[in-house]
Amino acid sequence: MIKQKWRIPSTQGLGFMLGKGQVVRITDVMGEQIADFVAYRADDTSVRLDPGVTMDVLRTMKIKPGDLLYSNTYSPLLSVVADTVGQHDFINSPCRPEMYELLYDKQNHASCYHNLNQALAQFNIPVPDQHYSLNFFMNTVILPSGQIKIERPLSRAGDYVELRAETNLFVAVSACPCSESACNGYVCTPIDVEIMN
């Protein structure tokens, strides 16, 4: 049963509380759209989702149903319930205005950094120098040479990830506003978020 549902317009963000035991479904509405995802413990916001720690514990960059996602203190925050894509990004920072200036010579560009800051402001979470997001649907390929390539996402319209909260969380999601590269298939589109049960 769906308890709450939002559609995040392309290039924008959303913040919400996810209670322990609740499941959130993040859906790529039209396909090839990244959703930057961050989460903080509601009772101690110094504890946050950490993709690096999660990779350290799982020894993989490929999550699957049954896996736990860990915090910067190595405590489990979320568990993966379902995943119809299986290809996400653990290593890239959320885009930010400085990135667009350096890589694309564009000023004051919308960014995941700004979207996440706005979405988390309602929870009085201080603006960090950088967010450490799990970037759902982002297709990052590491070549044998060590080169990192961002390819078009493998997600198609209706593909989703479902996560169950292991504790009460403050969550923010950004529908990534980068249309300058293949990361969103060169077109930014919406993301659906649903809280189940």
XYZ file of N, CA, C and O in Angstrom:
788
model
N 0.838 -1.188 0.000
C 0.000 0.000 0.000
C 0.884 1.253 0.000
O 1.860 1.322 0.737
N 0.528 2.215 -0.835
C 1.288 3.456 -0.921
C 0.782 4.430 0.140
O -0.407 4.742 0.201
N 1.689 4.884 0.988
C 1.328 5.828 2.048
C 1.466 7.272 1.578
O 0.623 8.118 1.875
N 2.547 7.558 0.857
C 2.785 8.891 0.308
C 3.446 8.740 -1.042
O 4.189 7.781 -1.285
N 3.183 9.711 -1.931
C 3.808 9.680 -3.251
C 4.085 11.099 -3.706
O 3.261 11.998 -3.517
N 5.264 11.285 -4.290
C 5.651 12.564 -4.864
C 6.241 12.323 -6.249
O 6.850 11.278 -6.491
N 6.101 13.289 -7.121
C 6.861 13.320 -8.378
C 7.835 14.481 -8.278
O 7.418 15.634 -8.147
N 9.123 14.189 -8.328
C 10.139 15.237 -8.323
C 10.289 15.744 -9.751
O 10.694 14.980 -10.635
N 9.969 17.003 -10.008
C 10.154 17.522 -11.367
C 11.618 17.433 -11.783
O 12.522 17.450 -10.942
N 11.846 17.334 -13.065
C 13.224 17.271 -13.554
C 14.011 18.459 -13.021
O 13.485 19.570 -12.931
N 15.242 18.196 -12.627
C 16.224 19.175 -12.124
C 15.947 19.637 -10.698
O 16.644 20.513 -10.197
N 14.972 19.059 -9.990
C 14.641 19.514 -8.648
C 14.886 18.411 -7.604
O 15.361 17.324 -7.934
N 14.569 18.719 -6.341
C 14.826 17.783 -5.250
C 13.641 17.642 -4.319
O 12.651 18.379 -4.420
N 13.758 16.701 -3.368
C 12.699 16.401 -2.412
C 13.330 15.913 -1.117
O 14.286 15.130 -1.139
N 12.779 16.358 0.008
C 13.188 15.856 1.309
C 11.988 15.285 2.051
O 10.878 15.804 1.938
N 12.199 14.209 2.823
C 11.105 13.575 3.553
C 11.668 12.732 4.687
O 12.853 12.410 4.720
N 10.797 12.367 5.626
C 11.192 11.463 6.704
C 10.751 10.046 6.346
O 9.657 9.845 5.793
N 11.613 9.094 6.634
C 11.314 7.679 6.404
C 11.426 6.967 7.735
O 12.492 6.936 8.348
N 10.305 6.430 8.218
C 10.292 5.769 9.511
C 10.874 4.369 9.460
O 10.854 3.703 8.415
N 11.401 3.919 10.591
C 11.966 2.574 10.679
C 10.947 1.547 10.190
O 9.790 1.552 10.598
N 11.378 0.681 9.285
C 10.521 -0.352 8.727
C 9.767 0.065 7.480
O 9.247 -0.795 6.761
N 9.714 1.364 7.194
C 9.043 1.811 5.980
C 9.928 1.562 4.764
O 11.157 1.569 4.845
N 9.276 1.359 3.630
C 9.972 1.113 2.367
C 9.740 2.301 1.441
O 8.608 2.766 1.280
N 10.821 2.794 0.838
C 10.710 3.845 -0.163
C 11.037 3.255 -1.533
O 11.995 2.493 -1.677
N 10.194 3.573 -2.493
C 10.447 3.163 -3.880
C 10.824 4.416 -4.671
O 10.105 5.408 -4.652
N 11.956 4.345 -5.369
C 12.443 5.434 -6.213
C 12.362 4.948 -7.653
O 13.011 3.959 -8.021
N 11.543 5.627 -8.460
C 11.242 5.153 -9.812
C 11.744 6.140 -10.857
O 11.495 7.349 -10.763
N 12.420 5.608 -11.850
C 12.831 6.382 -13.017
C 11.629 6.437 -13.953
O 11.306 5.453 -14.621
N 10.957 7.574 -13.996
C 9.664 7.683 -14.676
C 9.770 7.437 -16.175
O 8.999 6.671 -16.758
N 10.740 8.081 -16.819
C 10.837 8.019 -18.273
C 12.070 7.264 -18.765
O 12.224 7.032 -19.961
N 12.953 6.895 -17.826
C 14.158 6.164 -18.195
C 15.369 7.064 -18.331
O 15.257 8.243 -18.669
N 16.538 6.501 -17.997
C 17.836 7.170 -18.132
C 17.943 8.442 -17.300
O 18.552 9.427 -17.728
N 17.385 8.434 -16.086
C 17.459 9.600 -15.211
C 18.057 9.218 -13.867
O 17.582 8.300 -13.206
N 19.096 9.932 -13.460
C 19.769 9.659 -12.182
C 19.000 10.287 -11.027
O 18.461 11.392 -11.142
N 18.992 9.575 -9.901
C 18.433 10.088 -8.646
C 19.529 10.035 -7.589
O 19.889 8.967 -7.109
N 20.070 11.208 -7.230
C 21.061 11.284 -6.149
C 20.326 11.139 -4.816
O 19.363 11.869 -4.559
N 20.811 10.250 -3.952
C 20.091 9.871 -2.734
C 21.014 10.003 -1.530
O 22.127 9.456 -1.528
N 20.560 10.743 -0.508
C 21.296 10.839 0.755
C 20.332 10.541 1.902
O 19.119 10.743 1.777
N 20.881 10.073 3.025
C 20.053 9.752 4.193
C 20.849 10.006 5.466
O 22.060 9.754 5.517
N 20.160 10.505 6.484
C 20.745 10.815 7.790
C 19.886 10.195 8.884
O 18.650 10.196 8.778
N 20.516 9.698 9.948
C 19.756 9.245 11.109
C 18.972 10.418 11.690
O 19.546 11.491 11.933
N 17.701 10.207 11.958
C 16.864 11.288 12.469
C 17.262 11.694 13.882
O 17.120 12.859 14.258
N 17.792 10.739 14.664
C 18.144 11.046 16.058
C 19.598 11.486 16.221
O 20.020 11.860 17.311
N 20.369 11.452 15.125
C 21.771 11.877 15.175
C 22.233 12.121 13.746
O 22.716 11.209 13.071
N 22.092 13.363 13.283
C 22.371 13.643 11.879
C 23.861 13.693 11.545
O 24.223 13.916 10.384
N 24.713 13.432 12.545
C 26.128 13.245 12.212
C 26.357 11.877 11.574
O 27.427 11.613 11.024
N 25.359 11.013 11.657
C 25.428 9.674 11.068
C 24.659 9.706 9.750
O 23.457 9.973 9.724
N 25.366 9.449 8.646
C 24.766 9.566 7.319
C 25.140 8.375 6.449
O 26.136 7.681 6.703
N 24.326 8.146 5.450
C 24.636 7.122 4.458
C 26.013 7.398 3.860
O 26.334 8.534 3.515
N 26.825 6.346 3.739
C 28.174 6.503 3.216
C 28.434 5.438 2.146
O 28.610 4.258 2.466
N 28.453 5.832 0.867
C 28.708 4.860 -0.198
C 30.069 4.187 -0.068
O 30.208 3.001 -0.380
N 31.090 4.930 0.391
C 32.422 4.339 0.544
C 32.445 3.241 1.583
O 33.029 2.166 1.367
N 31.811 3.483 2.713
C 31.723 2.451 3.754
C 30.917 1.261 3.243
O 31.272 0.100 3.475
N 29.828 1.557 2.531
C 29.004 0.467 1.987
C 29.818 -0.414 1.049
O 29.756 -1.651 1.126
N 30.624 0.196 0.185
C 31.491 -0.604 -0.685
C 32.505 -1.401 0.122
O 32.813 -2.552 -0.210
N 33.023 -0.802 1.196
C 34.010 -1.477 2.038
C 33.414 -2.724 2.668
O 34.049 -3.785 2.696
N 32.182 -2.609 3.173
C 31.542 -3.750 3.833
C 31.107 -4.806 2.817
O 31.352 -6.003 3.005
N 30.466 -4.365 1.734
C 29.930 -5.318 0.760
C 30.993 -5.862 -0.190
O 30.788 -6.889 -0.830
N 32.126 -5.151 -0.311
C 33.196 -5.526 -1.252
C 32.701 -5.587 -2.689
O 33.111 -6.448 -3.482
N 31.803 -4.666 -3.011
C 31.271 -4.609 -4.367
C 30.675 -3.236 -4.622
O 30.350 -2.506 -3.682
N 30.538 -2.891 -5.908
C 29.822 -1.688 -6.311
C 28.456 -2.045 -6.879
O 27.759 -1.182 -7.415
N 28.074 -3.297 -6.776
C 26.792 -3.767 -7.315
C 25.920 -4.222 -6.150
O 26.206 -5.238 -5.514
N 24.866 -3.448 -5.864
C 23.974 -3.866 -4.786
C 22.890 -4.779 -5.335
O 22.571 -4.761 -6.524
N 22.318 -5.568 -4.426
C 21.251 -6.492 -4.804
C 20.284 -6.616 -3.634
O 20.627 -6.266 -2.491
N 19.062 -7.088 -3.889
C 18.115 -7.270 -2.792
C 18.717 -8.113 -1.667
O 19.380 -9.124 -1.918
N 18.500 -7.642 -0.448
C 19.068 -8.299 0.732
C 20.299 -7.614 1.268
O 20.674 -7.809 2.425
N 20.947 -6.770 0.444
C 22.135 -6.047 0.904
C 21.745 -4.907 1.846
O 20.669 -4.317 1.717
N 22.639 -4.590 2.757
C 22.488 -3.440 3.638
C 23.324 -2.281 3.115
O 24.394 -2.488 2.529
N 22.841 -1.067 3.327
C 23.580 0.149 3.008
C 24.007 0.781 4.320
O 23.180 0.953 5.226
N 25.285 1.138 4.435
C 25.878 1.491 5.726
C 26.160 2.986 5.852
O 26.294 3.714 4.870
N 26.308 3.399 7.106
C 26.603 4.787 7.436
C 28.101 5.015 7.565
O 28.907 4.074 7.529
N 28.471 6.276 7.815
C 29.861 6.631 8.061
C 30.384 6.063 9.375
O 31.592 6.062 9.617
N 29.496 5.541 10.228
C 29.917 4.855 11.463
C 29.770 3.335 11.343
O 29.775 2.625 12.344
N 29.621 2.836 10.130
C 29.514 1.403 9.840
C 28.266 0.760 10.451
O 28.243 -0.440 10.720
N 27.230 1.546 10.659
C 25.948 0.999 11.118
C 25.007 0.911 9.920
O 25.023 1.779 9.044
N 24.173 -0.128 9.862
C 23.237 -0.252 8.738
C 22.121 0.780 8.834
O 21.516 0.953 9.892
N 21.867 1.476 7.724
C 20.790 2.466 7.679
C 19.602 2.003 6.850
O 18.456 2.313 7.165
N 19.888 1.286 5.775
C 18.839 0.857 4.853
C 19.154 -0.545 4.338
O 20.318 -0.947 4.309
N 18.121 -1.265 3.950
C 18.326 -2.535 3.269
C 17.661 -2.485 1.905
O 16.625 -1.831 1.718
N 18.262 -3.149 0.936
C 17.743 -3.170 -0.428
C 16.655 -4.239 -0.505
O 16.899 -5.412 -0.237
N 15.458 -3.813 -0.858
C 14.315 -4.722 -0.972
C 14.158 -5.212 -2.399
O 13.909 -6.390 -2.656
N 14.287 -4.288 -3.363
C 14.133 -4.643 -4.779
C 14.967 -3.684 -5.618
O 15.211 -2.545 -5.217
N 15.385 -4.170 -6.784
C 16.198 -3.359 -7.686
C 16.031 -3.930 -9.083
O 16.480 -5.045 -9.356
N 15.386 -3.195 -9.969
C 15.132 -3.712 -11.318
C 16.226 -3.330 -12.313
O 16.119 -3.670 -13.488
N 17.271 -2.634 -11.850
C 18.339 -2.201 -12.762
C 19.677 -2.859 -12.419
O 20.330 -3.445 -13.282
N 20.115 -2.724 -11.174
C 21.362 -3.357 -10.749
C 22.620 -2.611 -11.127
O 23.720 -3.121 -10.929
N 22.491 -1.407 -11.653
C 23.664 -0.603 -12.013
C 23.482 0.803 -11.474
O 22.651 1.567 -11.978
N 24.253 1.140 -10.442
C 24.167 2.435 -9.785
C 25.588 2.922 -9.499
O 26.554 2.190 -9.690
N 25.703 4.148 -9.014
C 27.019 4.746 -8.824
C 27.289 5.030 -7.352
O 26.468 5.649 -6.673
N 28.462 4.594 -6.883
C 28.881 4.793 -5.502
C 30.045 5.777 -5.378
O 30.463 6.076 -4.266
N 30.612 6.231 -6.492
C 31.893 6.933 -6.390
C 31.863 8.402 -6.791
O 32.761 9.147 -6.413
N 30.878 8.844 -7.549
C 30.866 10.227 -8.011
C 30.144 11.139 -7.026
O 29.089 10.786 -6.491
N 30.711 12.308 -6.808
C 30.068 13.306 -5.968
C 28.871 13.903 -6.697
O 28.855 13.955 -7.925
N 27.877 14.380 -5.955
C 26.765 15.078 -6.615
C 27.281 16.291 -7.391
O 28.228 16.953 -6.964
N 26.652 16.566 -8.522
C 27.068 17.727 -9.299
C 26.834 18.995 -8.496
O 25.980 19.049 -7.612
N 27.648 20.015 -8.770
C 27.554 21.283 -8.052
C 27.939 22.404 -9.004
O 28.554 22.151 -10.050
N 27.591 23.658 -8.684
C 27.850 24.751 -9.626
C 29.298 24.820 -10.103
O 29.562 25.075 -11.294
N 30.251 24.582 -9.202
C 31.661 24.651 -9.587
C 32.013 23.615 -10.657
O 32.880 23.843 -11.500
N 31.340 22.463 -10.615
C 31.580 21.430 -11.616
C 31.153 21.916 -12.992
O 31.868 21.739 -13.986
N 29.971 22.544 -13.050
C 29.482 23.036 -14.346
C 30.360 24.157 -14.874
O 30.560 24.280 -16.090
N 30.903 24.974 -13.982
C 31.818 26.037 -14.411
C 33.088 25.443 -15.004
O 33.557 25.876 -16.068
N 33.660 24.452 -14.321
C 34.928 23.866 -14.766
C 34.772 23.025 -16.020
O 35.557 23.148 -16.969
N 33.769 22.147 -16.033
C 33.649 21.185 -17.126
C 32.870 21.699 -18.326
O 33.112 21.261 -19.451
N 31.917 22.619 -18.093
C 31.029 23.040 -19.187
C 30.987 24.554 -19.393
O 30.243 25.025 -20.249
N 31.766 25.299 -18.604
C 31.811 26.755 -18.717
C 30.416 27.371 -18.593
O 30.043 28.287 -19.323
N 29.627 26.848 -17.645
C 28.278 27.359 -17.397
C 28.200 27.891 -15.980
O 28.669 27.244 -15.038
N 27.580 29.058 -15.834
C 27.495 29.723 -14.536
C 26.122 29.479 -13.900
O 25.108 29.424 -14.602
N 26.102 29.378 -12.577
C 24.856 29.302 -11.805
C 23.914 28.194 -12.293
O 22.702 28.381 -12.361
N 24.487 27.064 -12.628
C 23.704 25.920 -13.124
C 23.006 25.235 -11.951
O 23.546 25.133 -10.859
N 21.790 24.774 -12.162
C 21.121 23.937 -11.159
C 22.003 22.740 -10.854
O 22.732 22.253 -11.728
N 21.955 22.252 -9.610
C 22.853 21.161 -9.236
C 22.225 20.269 -8.174
O 21.348 20.698 -7.413
N 22.701 19.037 -8.107
C 22.258 18.123 -7.050
C 22.692 18.648 -5.683
O 21.950 18.495 -4.703
N 23.861 19.248 -5.608
C 24.321 19.810 -4.338
C 23.299 20.806 -3.792
O 22.888 20.734 -2.634
N 22.861 21.718 -4.644
C 21.877 22.720 -4.227
C 20.529 22.064 -3.915
O 19.886 22.388 -2.909
N 20.099 21.136 -4.771
C 18.816 20.450 -4.541
C 18.800 19.720 -3.200
O 17.808 19.774 -2.457
N 19.879 19.025 -2.883
C 19.941 18.279 -1.630
C 19.975 19.221 -0.428
O 19.323 18.970 0.594
N 20.724 20.319 -0.553
C 20.750 21.311 0.532
C 19.355 21.847 0.811
O 18.928 21.948 1.971
N 18.638 22.217 -0.239
C 17.282 22.748 -0.079
C 16.355 21.707 0.538
O 15.545 22.022 1.417
N 16.467 20.469 0.084
C 15.580 19.411 0.555
C 15.812 19.083 2.023
O 14.873 18.707 2.745
N 17.052 19.215 2.495
C 17.395 18.872 3.877
C 17.222 20.037 4.844
O 17.247 19.836 6.062
N 17.029 21.244 4.322
C 16.951 22.423 5.186
C 15.822 22.309 6.208
O 15.956 22.775 7.352
N 14.728 21.680 5.830
C 13.580 21.539 6.738
C 13.924 20.719 7.983
O 13.226 20.810 8.993
N 14.988 19.927 7.917
C 15.404 19.095 9.046
C 16.562 19.721 9.822
O 17.152 19.064 10.690
N 16.887 20.970 9.488
C 17.951 21.711 10.171
C 19.304 20.994 10.093
O 20.091 21.021 11.046
N 19.553 20.337 8.971
C 20.843 19.684 8.752
C 21.793 20.714 8.153
O 21.485 21.319 7.118
N 22.925 20.966 8.788
C 23.856 21.972 8.268
C 24.303 21.631 6.848
O 24.478 20.461 6.496
N 24.498 22.675 6.057
C 24.963 22.467 4.682
C 26.389 21.927 4.725
O 27.286 22.568 5.286
N 26.635 20.749 4.160
C 27.995 20.195 4.180
C 28.852 20.774 3.070
O 28.335 21.372 2.119
N 30.165 20.581 3.190
C 31.033 21.029 2.094
C 30.801 20.175 0.854
O 31.008 20.629 -0.268
N 30.365 18.946 1.047
C 30.024 18.060 -0.060
C 29.064 16.999 0.458
O 29.137 16.612 1.630
N 28.160 16.531 -0.421
C 27.297 15.404 -0.084
C 27.951 14.110 -0.561
O 28.714 14.105 -1.535
N 27.636 13.031 0.123
C 28.124 11.700 -0.254
C 26.898 10.865 -0.580
O 26.299 10.236 0.285
N 26.533 10.899 -1.843
C 25.269 10.299 -2.273
C 25.487 8.936 -2.905
O 26.561 8.629 -3.424
N 24.413 8.142 -2.859
C 24.324 6.954 -3.692
C 23.498 7.389 -4.890
O 22.374 7.861 -4.738
N 24.071 7.270 -6.077
C 23.454 7.830 -7.281
C 22.741 6.722 -8.047
O 23.344 6.018 -8.867
N 21.446 6.576 -7.735
C 20.674 5.505 -8.357
C 20.522 5.739 -9.853
O 20.317 6.867 -10.313
N 20.673 4.653 -10.597
C 20.529 4.587 -12.057
C 21.721 5.169 -12.812
O 21.755 5.097 -14.043
N 22.708 5.736 -12.109
C 23.886 6.275 -12.796
C 24.801 5.134 -13.228
O 25.124 4.249 -12.440
N 25.207 5.169 -14.485
C 25.973 4.072 -15.078
C 27.439 4.473 -15.209
O 27.867 5.009 -16.231
N 28.192 4.221 -14.150
C 29.619 4.521 -14.123
C 30.398 3.254 -14.449
O 30.212 2.224 -13.797
N 31.254 3.343 -15.436
C 32.037 2.188 -15.892
C 33.514 2.473 -15.633
O 34.026 3.526 -16.039
N 34.185 1.564 -14.941
C 35.623 1.692 -14.693
C 36.351 0.729 -15.629
O 36.177 -0.490 -15.541
N 37.137 1.280 -16.526
C 37.848 0.478 -17.516
C 39.094 -0.153 -16.897
O 39.588 0.310 -15.859
N 39.628 -1.222 -17.502
C 40.850 -1.847 -16.982
C 42.008 -0.865 -16.829
O 42.856 -1.030 -15.953
N 42.031 0.182 -17.653
C 43.088 1.198 -17.571
C 42.944 2.081 -16.335
O 43.853 2.837 -15.993
N 41.791 1.989 -15.662
C 41.510 2.860 -14.536
C 40.670 4.064 -14.920
O 40.201 4.803 -14.053
N 40.484 4.283 -16.228
C 39.665 5.403 -16.685
C 38.221 5.203 -16.251
O 37.694 4.085 -16.269
N 37.586 6.300 -15.842
C 36.184 6.270 -15.428
C 35.347 6.880 -16.544
O 35.597 7.998 -16.991
N 34.336 6.140 -16.992
C 33.449 6.634 -18.036
C 32.017 6.662 -17.504
O 31.594 5.741 -16.809
N 31.307 7.731 -17.816
C 29.897 7.830 -17.470
C 29.108 7.523 -18.738
O 29.135 8.283 -19.706
N 28.424 6.390 -18.723
C 27.625 5.970 -19.865
C 26.154 6.291 -19.615
O 25.754 6.628 -18.508
N 25.347 6.147 -20.641
C 23.905 6.344 -20.465
C 23.376 5.337 -19.455
O 23.806 4.169 -19.449
N 22.441 5.740 -18.603
C 21.870 4.792 -17.642
C 21.224 3.596 -18.332
O 20.730 3.704 -19.463
N 21.229 2.469 -17.633
C 20.576 1.262 -18.144
C 19.092 1.237 -17.804
O 18.357 0.395 -18.315
N 18.665 2.154 -16.938
C 17.268 2.152 -16.500
C 16.335 2.575 -17.631
O 16.651 3.451 -18.439
N 15.167 1.944 -17.644
C 14.111 2.265 -18.599
C 12.895 2.782 -17.837
O 12.827 2.683 -16.620
N 11.938 3.301 -18.556
C 10.741 3.863 -17.918
C 10.114 2.833 -16.979
O 9.845 1.697 -17.373
N 9.923 3.252 -15.717
C 9.289 2.381 -14.729
C 10.248 1.570 -13.888
O 9.823 0.935 -12.915
N 11.525 1.571 -14.215
C 12.493 0.860 -13.377
C 12.586 1.537 -12.012
O 12.411 2.752 -11.882
N 12.888 0.734 -10.979
C 12.878 1.289 -9.617
C 13.836 0.555 -8.694
O 14.309 -0.555 -8.985
N 14.070 1.206 -7.561
C 14.791 0.626 -6.433
C 13.889 0.780 -5.211
O 13.253 1.824 -5.045
N 13.827 -0.247 -4.364
C 13.095 -0.156 -3.103
C 14.059 -0.382 -1.950
O 14.857 -1.333 -1.971
N 13.975 0.497 -0.931
C 14.845 0.439 0.238
C 13.992 0.474 1.500
O 13.041 1.252 1.588
N 14.359 -0.336 2.484
C 13.680 -0.332 3.781
C 14.568 0.337 4.819
O 15.761 0.024 4.935
N 13.987 1.243 5.594
C 14.743 1.948 6.626
C 14.980 1.046 7.823
O 14.047 0.428 8.341
N 16.232 0.987 8.270
C 16.585 0.206 9.458
C 16.478 1.041 10.729
O 16.579 0.506 11.834
N 16.290 2.346 10.567
C 16.090 3.282 11.672
C 15.366 4.492 11.095
O 15.207 4.606 9.881
N 14.891 5.398 11.942
C 14.234 6.609 11.435
C 15.252 7.478 10.705
O 16.337 7.748 11.236
N 14.877 7.945 9.516
C 15.819 8.663 8.653
C 15.220 9.946 8.102
O 14.014 10.033 7.859
N 16.093 10.922 7.878
C 15.801 12.057 7.022
C 16.448 11.755 5.671
O 17.637 11.431 5.607
N 15.672 11.879 4.615
C 16.133 11.480 3.281
C 15.955 12.645 2.315
O 14.996 13.418 2.432
N 16.875 12.764 1.376
C 16.718 13.716 0.275
C 17.086 13.027 -1.034
O 17.982 12.179 -1.078
N 16.350 13.387 -2.085
C 16.563 12.842 -3.425
C 16.594 14.004 -4.413
O 15.754 14.911 -4.345
N 17.557 13.974 -5.324
C 17.648 14.979 -6.381
C 17.499 14.306 -7.740
O 18.183 13.316 -8.025
N 16.596 14.835 -8.562
C 16.514 14.423 -9.966
C 17.608 15.206 -10.692
O 17.462 16.391 -10.978
N 18.708 14.548 -10.958
C 19.935 15.218 -11.410
C 19.695 16.137 -12.610
O 19.088 15.727 -13.599
N 20.178 17.403 -12.515
C 19.926 18.379 -13.576
C 20.990 18.457 -14.666
O 21.050 19.450 -15.396
N 21.808 17.424 -14.803
C 22.871 17.473 -15.812
C 22.370 16.925 -17.151
O 22.161 15.711 -17.292
N 22.192 17.827 -18.117
C 21.833 17.401 -19.474
C 23.022 17.540 -20.425
O 22.891 17.343 -21.630
N 24.182 17.895 -19.860
C 25.366 18.169 -20.677
C 26.163 16.918 -21.044
O 27.081 16.993 -21.848
N 25.822 15.773 -20.428
C 26.578 14.555 -20.714
C 25.614 13.376 -20.813
O 24.398 13.528 -20.638
N 26.196 12.204 -21.040
C 25.378 11.001 -21.193
C 24.771 10.524 -19.880
O 23.958 9.604 -19.877
N 25.143 11.157 -18.766
C 24.726 10.618 -17.456
C 23.215 10.518 -17.317
O 22.709 9.592 -16.698
N 22.466 11.464 -17.878
C 21.003 11.381 -17.900
C 20.475 11.200 -19.326
O 19.350 11.593 -19.624
N 21.285 10.634 -20.184
C 20.872 10.480 -21.578
C 20.674 11.809 -22.277
O 19.906 11.904 -23.240
N 21.357 12.862 -21.774
C 21.325 14.215 -22.339
C 19.985 14.934 -22.167
O 19.804 16.029 -22.681
N 19.051 14.337 -21.423
C 17.746 14.956 -21.178
C 17.360 14.699 -19.727
O 17.411 13.559 -19.264
N 16.966 15.735 -18.992
C 16.562 15.584 -17.592
C 15.064 15.333 -17.501
O 14.271 16.025 -18.149
N 14.685 14.351 -16.690
C 13.283 13.946 -16.577
C 12.938 13.717 -15.099
O 13.824 13.742 -14.236
N 11.661 13.488 -14.761
C 11.262 13.378 -13.353
C 11.650 12.051 -12.707
O 11.986 11.068 -13.368
N 11.567 12.065 -11.382
C 11.736 10.872 -10.545
C 10.517 10.766 -9.634
O 10.077 11.764 -9.058
N 9.950 9.572 -9.502
C 8.851 9.334 -8.563
C 9.399 8.747 -7.269
O 10.319 7.905 -7.302
N 8.830 9.187 -6.151
C 9.190 8.661 -4.835
C 7.898 8.243 -4.133
O 6.954 9.029 -4.048
N 7.883 7.009 -3.635
C 6.717 6.493 -2.926
C 7.158 5.885 -1.602
O 8.143 5.134 -1.567
N 6.439 6.183 -0.541
C 6.635 5.507 0.735
C 5.560 4.448 0.874
O 4.363 4.753 0.772
N 6.008 3.238 1.065
C 5.084 2.107 1.149
C 4.813 1.766 2.615
O 5.647 1.981 3.474
N 3.653 1.233 2.871
C 3.130 0.725 4.163
C 3.043 1.771 5.245
O 3.374 2.930 5.086
